[in-house]
Every structure is written in C-alpha cells, then in structure tokens.
Short mmCIF file of C-alpha atoms in Angstrom, two decimals:
data_model
loop_
_atom_site.label_atom_id
_atom_site.label_comp_id
_atom_site.label_asym_id
_atom_site.label_seq_id
_atom_site.Cartn_x
_atom_site.Cartn_y
_atom_site.Cartn_z
CA MET A 1 -19.10 -19.66 -20.14
CA SER A 2 -18.05 -19.46 -23.77
CA THR A 3 -18.40 -15.66 -23.81
CA PRO A 4 -15.17 -13.68 -23.64
CA ALA A 5 -14.07 -12.91 -20.11
CA SER A 6 -15.04 -9.45 -18.94
CA ASP A 7 -12.38 -6.90 -18.08
CA SER A 8 -12.86 -7.64 -14.39
CA GLU A 9 -12.33 -11.34 -14.93
CA ALA A 10 -9.21 -10.71 -17.02
CA VAL A 11 -7.81 -8.44 -14.31
CA ALA A 12 -8.59 -10.97 -11.57
CA ALA A 13 -6.81 -13.62 -13.64
CA ALA A 14 -3.76 -11.38 -14.08
CA ASN A 15 -3.77 -10.75 -10.33
CA ALA A 16 -3.94 -14.47 -9.55
CA ALA A 17 -1.15 -15.15 -12.06
CA LEU A 18 1.22 -12.87 -10.14
CA TYR A 19 0.74 -14.88 -6.96
CA GLU A 20 1.03 -18.20 -8.79
CA ALA A 21 4.38 -17.07 -10.21
CA LEU A 22 5.52 -16.09 -6.70
CA GLU A 23 4.42 -19.46 -5.32
CA ARG A 24 6.46 -21.22 -7.99
CA GLY A 25 9.45 -19.02 -7.23
CA ASP A 26 9.57 -18.27 -10.95
CA LEU A 27 11.25 -14.87 -11.27
CA ASP A 28 10.90 -14.79 -15.07
CA ALA A 29 7.17 -15.37 -14.75
CA VAL A 30 6.92 -12.62 -12.12
CA ALA A 31 8.83 -10.25 -14.41
CA GLU A 32 6.42 -11.14 -17.24
CA ARG A 33 3.45 -9.91 -15.15
CA TRP A 34 4.89 -6.36 -14.86
CA LEU A 35 4.96 -3.37 -17.21
CA ASP A 36 8.32 -2.44 -18.71
CA GLU A 37 8.75 0.94 -17.00
CA ASP A 38 7.62 3.38 -14.31
CA ILE A 39 6.78 0.55 -11.93
CA SER A 40 7.01 0.53 -8.16
CA VAL A 41 6.59 -1.95 -5.35
CA VAL A 42 6.21 -1.82 -1.58
CA HIS A 43 6.78 -5.14 0.17
CA PRO A 44 5.34 -5.36 3.71
CA GLY A 45 7.37 -3.15 6.03
CA TRP A 46 9.73 -2.02 3.25
CA PRO A 47 10.25 1.41 1.71
CA VAL A 48 9.14 2.12 -1.86
CA ILE A 49 11.24 0.44 -4.56
CA SER A 50 11.03 2.01 -8.02
CA GLY A 51 12.18 0.96 -11.46
CA ARG A 52 12.05 -2.42 -13.13
CA GLY A 53 15.59 -3.45 -12.24
CA GLU A 54 15.20 -2.70 -8.53
CA VAL A 55 11.73 -4.23 -8.36
CA MET A 56 12.90 -7.51 -9.87
CA ARG A 57 15.99 -7.51 -7.64
CA SER A 58 13.68 -7.23 -4.60
CA TYR A 59 11.68 -10.26 -5.75
CA ALA A 60 14.89 -12.20 -6.35
CA LEU A 61 16.00 -11.37 -2.79
CA ILE A 62 12.68 -12.52 -1.33
CA MET A 63 12.79 -15.74 -3.35
CA ALA A 64 16.36 -16.43 -2.24
CA ASN A 65 15.22 -16.27 1.39
CA THR A 66 11.92 -18.10 1.04
CA GLU A 67 11.92 -21.89 0.82
CA TYR A 68 8.29 -21.88 -0.17
CA ILE A 69 5.31 -19.58 0.02
CA GLN A 70 1.60 -20.06 -0.50
CA PHE A 71 -1.00 -17.32 -0.94
CA PHE A 72 -4.69 -17.75 -0.19
CA LEU A 73 -6.35 -14.64 -1.59
CA THR A 74 -9.55 -13.37 0.02
CA ASP A 75 -11.59 -10.14 -0.24
CA VAL A 76 -10.52 -9.71 -3.88
CA GLU A 77 -12.13 -6.51 -5.23
CA VAL A 78 -11.58 -5.33 -8.81
CA SER A 79 -12.31 -1.83 -10.08
CA VAL A 80 -11.71 -1.12 -13.78
CA ALA A 81 -11.57 2.38 -15.33
CA GLY A 82 -10.67 2.37 -19.00
CA ASP A 83 -7.22 0.84 -19.41
CA THR A 84 -6.40 0.91 -15.69
CA ALA A 85 -7.55 -1.49 -13.01
CA LEU A 86 -7.27 -1.43 -9.24
CA VAL A 87 -7.31 -4.65 -7.23
CA THR A 88 -7.40 -4.86 -3.45
CA CYS A 89 -7.10 -8.20 -1.72
CA THR A 90 -6.02 -9.91 1.46
CA GLU A 91 -3.03 -12.24 1.14
CA ASN A 92 -3.30 -15.06 3.67
CA ILE A 93 0.31 -16.22 3.52
CA LEU A 94 1.89 -19.45 4.62
CA SER A 95 5.65 -19.38 4.13
CA GLY A 96 8.78 -21.18 5.18
CA GLY A 97 12.36 -20.00 5.38
CA PRO A 98 15.50 -21.86 4.30
CA ALA A 99 16.32 -25.13 6.03
CA GLU A 100 18.17 -24.98 9.35
CA ALA A 101 21.89 -25.77 9.61
CA ASP A 102 21.06 -29.26 10.94
CA GLY A 103 19.06 -30.00 7.80
CA SER A 104 15.61 -29.71 9.37
CA THR A 105 13.03 -27.53 7.66
CA GLY A 106 12.80 -23.88 8.63
CA PRO A 107 9.90 -22.50 10.65
CA LEU A 108 6.48 -22.07 9.06
CA VAL A 109 5.07 -18.58 9.31
CA GLY A 110 1.49 -17.52 8.69
CA GLY A 111 0.91 -13.89 7.86
CA LEU A 112 -1.89 -11.51 6.96
CA VAL A 113 -1.06 -8.89 4.36
CA VAL A 114 -3.34 -6.47 2.51
CA ALA A 115 -2.41 -5.55 -1.03
CA THR A 116 -3.28 -2.81 -3.48
CA ASN A 117 -2.37 -3.97 -7.00
CA LEU A 118 -2.58 -1.59 -9.91
CA PHE A 119 -2.73 -2.83 -13.51
CA ARG A 120 -2.63 -1.21 -16.94
CA ARG A 121 -3.82 -2.74 -20.19
CA THR A 122 -1.02 -2.85 -22.75
CA ALA A 123 -1.40 -2.18 -26.47
CA GLU A 124 -1.52 -5.97 -26.89
CA GLY A 125 -4.50 -6.17 -24.51
CA ALA A 126 -2.70 -7.81 -21.59
CA TRP A 127 -3.16 -6.53 -18.04
CA LYS A 128 0.25 -5.87 -16.47
CA LEU A 129 1.25 -4.60 -13.05
CA TRP A 130 2.10 -0.93 -12.64
CA SER A 131 2.32 -1.00 -8.83
CA HIS A 132 2.03 -3.41 -5.93
CA HIS A 133 1.76 -2.24 -2.33
CA GLY A 134 1.53 -4.85 0.43
CA SER A 135 1.40 -4.15 4.16
CA PRO A 136 1.00 -6.16 7.34
CA VAL A 137 -2.35 -6.05 9.13
CA LEU A 138 -1.55 -4.96 12.69
CA VAL A 139 -5.01 -4.19 14.06
CA GLU A 140 -8.08 -6.40 14.40
CA ARG A 141 -11.21 -5.89 12.37
CA GLU A 142 -14.07 -5.49 14.84
CA GLU A 143 -16.70 -8.23 14.59
CA GLY A 144 -20.07 -7.24 13.16
CA GLU A 145 -18.96 -3.77 12.21
CA ASP A 146 -18.43 -4.45 8.52
CA GLY A 147 -14.98 -2.98 8.29
CA GLY A 148 -15.33 -0.45 11.08
CA MET A 149 -12.33 -0.09 13.32
CA GLY A 150 -12.21 -0.61 17.07
CA GLU A 151 -11.66 2.01 19.73
CA GLU A 152 -8.06 0.99 20.05
CA ASN A 153 -7.10 2.84 16.87
CA GLU A 154 -5.75 6.22 17.73
CA GLY A 155 -4.49 7.47 14.42
CA PRO A 156 -2.43 6.43 11.43
CA GLY A 157 0.43 4.11 12.01
CA ASN A 158 -0.41 3.34 15.60
CA GLY A 159 0.86 -0.19 15.42
CA GLU A 160 3.75 0.56 17.76
CA GLY A 161 4.81 -2.54 19.65
CA GLU A 162 2.08 -4.68 18.17
CA GLY A 163 4.42 -6.78 16.02
CA GLY A 164 4.40 -7.26 12.28
CA GLY A 165 1.18 -9.17 11.79
CA LEU A 166 2.88 -12.53 11.61
CA THR A 167 2.30 -15.53 13.82
CA GLU A 168 4.72 -18.41 13.95
CA ILE A 169 2.66 -21.56 13.62
CA GLY A 170 5.15 -24.39 13.19
CA MET B 1 5.83 30.20 -14.74
CA SER B 2 2.75 31.44 -16.61
CA THR B 3 2.50 28.24 -18.64
CA PRO B 4 -0.22 25.80 -17.59
CA ALA B 5 1.02 23.24 -15.10
CA SER B 6 1.84 19.88 -16.62
CA ASP B 7 -0.15 16.81 -15.69
CA SER B 8 2.59 15.75 -13.30
CA GLU B 9 2.51 19.10 -11.54
CA ALA B 10 -1.28 19.02 -11.28
CA VAL B 11 -1.11 15.51 -9.79
CA ALA B 12 1.61 16.51 -7.33
CA ALA B 13 -0.55 19.46 -6.28
CA ALA B 14 -3.58 17.20 -5.78
CA ASN B 15 -1.40 14.88 -3.72
CA ALA B 16 -0.13 17.75 -1.54
CA ALA B 17 -3.70 19.03 -1.10
CA LEU B 18 -4.77 15.72 0.45
CA TYR B 19 -2.11 16.02 3.14
CA GLU B 20 -2.86 19.70 3.75
CA ALA B 21 -6.51 18.82 4.34
CA LEU B 22 -5.44 16.09 6.78
CA GLU B 23 -3.14 18.53 8.61
CA ARG B 24 -6.04 20.97 9.00
CA GLY B 25 -8.28 18.16 10.25
CA ASP B 26 -10.76 19.27 7.59
CA LEU B 27 -12.87 16.21 6.78
CA ASP B 28 -14.93 18.01 4.12
CA ALA B 29 -11.73 19.02 2.33
CA VAL B 30 -10.44 15.44 2.54
CA ALA B 31 -13.74 14.15 1.11
CA GLU B 32 -13.44 16.69 -1.72
CA ARG B 33 -10.09 15.17 -2.79
CA TRP B 34 -11.64 11.72 -3.44
CA LEU B 35 -13.66 10.26 -6.31
CA ASP B 36 -17.35 9.57 -5.65
CA GLU B 37 -17.24 5.79 -5.91
CA ASP B 38 -15.17 2.60 -6.07
CA ILE B 39 -12.56 4.05 -3.72
CA SER B 40 -10.45 2.21 -1.18
CA VAL B 41 -7.97 3.09 1.54
CA VAL B 42 -5.41 1.24 3.64
CA HIS B 43 -4.21 3.16 6.68
CA PRO B 44 -0.90 1.91 8.17
CA GLY B 45 -1.48 -1.46 9.82
CA TRP B 46 -5.18 -1.51 8.95
CA PRO B 47 -7.13 -3.83 6.64
CA VAL B 48 -8.55 -2.53 3.35
CA ILE B 49 -11.52 -0.17 3.73
CA SER B 50 -13.74 0.16 0.64
CA GLY B 51 -16.55 2.52 -0.32
CA ARG B 52 -16.84 6.25 0.16
CA GLY B 53 -18.87 6.07 3.37
CA GLU B 54 -16.45 3.73 5.13
CA VAL B 55 -13.37 5.57 3.84
CA MET B 56 -14.62 8.91 5.16
CA ARG B 57 -15.66 7.30 8.46
CA SER B 58 -12.09 6.02 8.85
CA TYR B 59 -10.68 9.53 8.36
CA ALA B 60 -13.20 10.91 10.87
CA LEU B 61 -12.05 8.32 13.40
CA ILE B 62 -8.38 9.18 12.84
CA MET B 63 -9.09 12.91 13.17
CA ALA B 64 -11.07 12.34 16.38
CA ASN B 65 -8.03 10.69 17.92
CA THR B 66 -5.34 13.00 16.56
CA GLU B 67 -4.81 16.35 18.22
CA TYR B 68 -2.60 17.46 15.38
CA ILE B 69 -0.59 15.92 12.60
CA GLN B 70 2.06 17.23 10.24
CA PHE B 71 3.32 15.56 7.07
CA PHE B 72 6.72 16.20 5.51
CA LEU B 73 6.60 14.50 2.13
CA THR B 74 9.81 13.20 0.61
CA ASP B 75 10.66 10.90 -2.34
CA VAL B 76 7.56 12.09 -4.22
CA GLU B 77 7.40 10.27 -7.58
CA VAL B 78 4.60 10.87 -10.08
CA SER B 79 3.77 8.60 -13.01
CA VAL B 80 0.93 9.65 -15.33
CA ALA B 81 -0.75 7.36 -17.89
CA GLY B 82 -3.69 8.96 -19.68
CA ASP B 83 -6.31 9.86 -17.10
CA THR B 84 -4.70 7.88 -14.29
CA ALA B 85 -1.76 8.86 -12.14
CA LEU B 86 0.30 6.96 -9.61
CA VAL B 87 2.13 8.78 -6.82
CA THR B 88 4.53 7.17 -4.38
CA CYS B 89 5.93 9.16 -1.48
CA THR B 90 7.35 8.91 2.01
CA GLU B 91 5.25 10.54 4.73
CA ASN B 92 7.50 11.81 7.52
CA ILE B 93 4.82 12.22 10.16
CA LEU B 94 4.84 14.20 13.37
CA SER B 95 1.62 13.73 15.30
CA GLY B 96 0.17 14.25 18.75
CA GLY B 97 -2.69 12.49 20.49
CA PRO B 98 -5.44 14.07 22.62
CA ALA B 99 -4.40 15.95 25.76
CA GLU B 100 -3.82 13.92 28.91
CA ALA B 101 -6.39 13.88 31.74
CA ASP B 102 -4.29 16.39 33.72
CA GLY B 103 -4.50 18.88 30.86
CA SER B 104 -0.95 18.43 29.60
CA THR B 105 -0.42 17.80 25.91
CA GLY B 106 -0.33 14.23 24.67
CA PRO B 107 2.88 12.56 23.52
CA LEU B 108 4.47 13.55 20.22
CA VAL B 109 5.06 10.67 17.88
CA GLY B 110 7.27 10.65 14.79
CA GLY B 111 6.55 8.04 12.17
CA LEU B 112 7.75 6.92 8.78
CA VAL B 113 5.06 5.76 6.36
CA VAL B 114 5.29 4.98 2.66
CA ALA B 115 2.25 5.70 0.52
CA THR B 116 0.96 4.68 -2.88
CA ASN B 117 -1.67 7.20 -3.99
CA LEU B 118 -3.70 6.57 -7.12
CA PHE B 119 -5.54 9.40 -8.89
CA ARG B 120 -8.00 9.63 -11.77
CA ARG B 121 -8.79 12.71 -13.83
CA THR B 122 -12.49 13.53 -13.71
CA ALA B 123 -14.59 14.80 -16.62
CA GLU B 124 -14.07 18.28 -15.14
CA GLY B 125 -10.30 17.84 -15.35
CA ALA B 126 -9.61 17.53 -11.61
CA TRP B 127 -7.32 14.82 -10.25
CA LYS B 128 -9.13 12.90 -7.51
CA LEU B 129 -8.04 9.99 -5.34
CA TRP B 130 -9.11 6.51 -6.31
CA SER B 131 -6.96 4.69 -3.73
CA HIS B 132 -4.53 5.43 -0.91
CA HIS B 133 -2.35 2.74 0.66
CA GLY B 134 -0.05 3.73 3.52
CA SER B 135 2.18 1.36 5.46
CA PRO B 136 4.78 1.64 8.21
CA VAL B 137 8.46 1.29 7.26
CA LEU B 138 9.79 -1.48 9.50
CA VAL B 139 13.17 -2.20 7.92
CA GLU B 140 16.15 0.03 7.30
CA ARG B 141 17.28 1.06 3.86
CA GLU B 142 20.88 -0.05 3.51
CA GLU B 143 23.29 2.83 3.05
CA GLY B 144 24.85 3.19 -0.36
CA GLU B 145 22.78 0.45 -1.91
CA ASP B 146 20.26 2.72 -3.60
CA GLY B 147 17.17 0.97 -2.36
CA GLY B 148 18.69 -2.47 -1.90
CA MET B 149 17.61 -4.30 1.22
CA GLY B 150 19.78 -5.70 3.99
CA GLU B 151 20.45 -9.32 4.76
CA GLU B 152 17.94 -9.24 7.58
CA ASN B 153 15.02 -9.45 5.17
CA GLU B 154 13.88 -13.01 4.85
CA GLY B 155 10.70 -12.67 2.89
CA PRO B 156 7.53 -10.64 2.65
CA GLY B 157 5.92 -9.52 5.86
CA ASN B 158 8.84 -10.46 8.06
CA GLY B 159 8.37 -7.53 10.40
CA GLU B 160 7.48 -9.82 13.31
CA GLY B 161 8.28 -8.19 16.63
CA GLU B 162 9.89 -5.18 15.00
CA GLY B 163 7.19 -2.75 16.10
CA GLY B 164 5.05 -0.48 13.97
CA GLY B 165 7.62 1.93 12.60
CA LEU B 166 6.87 4.66 15.12
CA THR B 167 9.26 6.20 17.59
CA GLU B 168 8.04 8.21 20.52
CA ILE B 169 10.06 11.40 20.55
CA GLY B 170 8.42 13.58 23.19
#
C-alpha cells in the first residue's frame, strides 16, 4: 500500500478524523476539519445552523454537555465528483452525560444516527467539511429487504410518538 | 429581469421544482430532478437509502401513503461551489393520509422538517439532486438567540421521548 491514497480513501480518512476529534472533545481539531465559510450543520433533532461561528458554538455546547462520546461508524459510503465528496454513514453512538450531583457517573446512552457529510477539496488539497446533517433513526429497517421500508411507514416524518431513536442502556 | 438567472437562482428553482413534483405526487417528475447514479436520500426518521432504484421506490411508497402534501419552504439558503450546490431549508409540511374506512378524509398533520439538499450541474447545464437529507425538528429554537440552542440540549441525538416533530392539527 505504498501508492498514494485514492480520493475516496482521503475522503474517508477526513470523515473519520471528524469523529475522532469529537470523541476527544477537541474543539480546535473539529474546527480544523471544516471549511472557513458557507458551512452548515444539522445535529439530530435540531434546526439548521449556518455560519462558522454558530456551527462551532453548537459543537462547544454539545461538548460541554457530553462527558464522553464514542462513534462506531458503519455503512460508510463515499461518492466523489471532482472537488466535492459526499459521505453517508451510520453513527452508532455511545455517550454519557455529566456526572450526577452525588458524584456518580451520568447515564450511558446508545443512539443510532444517520449522517450525510459533504466535503470540498481545498486549494491545498485537503478535504474539509462543507455540511454535516445528522438525524435519529426512528423506524426499523425491514429484514431481508435490503433497505426497503416496512408497511408501517406512512409518509415523511411519521415518527410521531416513536421517541428519538435513543435507548438508555446503563 | 431579462438577464439570465444566476447560478443561485437556478439552484433555488431546481430545489423548488423537487417540492412541486412531490406536491403533485408526480413520481416521474421527481425522478427527473435527480442524477442518474450515486444518489442517496434520508427521509425524516429513516435510515440512508442509496441508489436510484431504491430512492425512487422510497418516494413511491411515501406517495402511496400520502393523500396530499404541501410544502412551505422557509430559511432557504443556497451555497454554490463550481458545479456543486448546497441548499438548506425548512420544510413546513401540511399533509394528509389516505381516507378513513368510512369515507371521511384522513387526519391533517403539520410537520417541521429541516433539509440539506445537494445538487450537481450536469453536462447539459441542469442542476440535479445528488442527495437529500430531511430530519424532524425536535427541539425549540431559543428566542432572540439567533440559532443558539436552549439548555435542554445535552448532546447529539437527545430527542428521546420527545416525539417525531409532528403535531396533529385536524
């Protein structure tokens, strides 16, 4: 593997680096993964947040309220077109909130989030984030249907009353 | 207004055309708005669906279960970079399911969805969808904070038990 990484591999590495920075709670490293302008982010269940200042503030807020977080990425798909790349992936999240008042650790929460991550190649050749959109998975994928949806889906946004895709596990 | 529309205007028009096709329940017109390959979609609360066949099947399923649907788009932001364009918008949705067994109309549902829509310019100069990601808004935007989030947000995907962002209004 001494050949230069392909575009797809470079994009996948940039994608992984975002999540590693989030796991470390390293806001500077997260900021380093993003383009300088015209960026936007949607965190699961949140409205759109636009502009570099607001995007970084949203990450700072999440970090302030997250004791730790781990991402296991699955279903990572990379599509490159010129200097733009689209990544979709499933974030299998294990996270914990701040410690309780009595000093015990906060609850562990496991969550399933799907993400669409958009990258652009900079003049320096680095792949940087232009947009991230994450959302909770509220409906089940039907077994053996290869992505087909079950009968229970009656239209867009029909997750009413089904909860936010998170299961408390500890 | 006899000057040619700018890229941003052309992208905004392509974005509006997607929703108009959905409102008409015109699957062929929806298919016409998308690129031929490497496409992906996330409907609110759903996992990622990849590939043209599966994406169109998902729209067919939604249309089969939606008597009518209307989209009022707000917060439309367009960012163009070369032959790629990123649109974020809020979909204020009013939809109705199939008629009840007794012949009366199904319930009206109002929903708030945020969308990230990614377009590429084809060789023919048309802007076509590469990716659509829609997700329910589960948390409130804090008044006067210009996109800042309230104290209740404790991390990504914390929408547990908050419902799917839909309110039955009729």
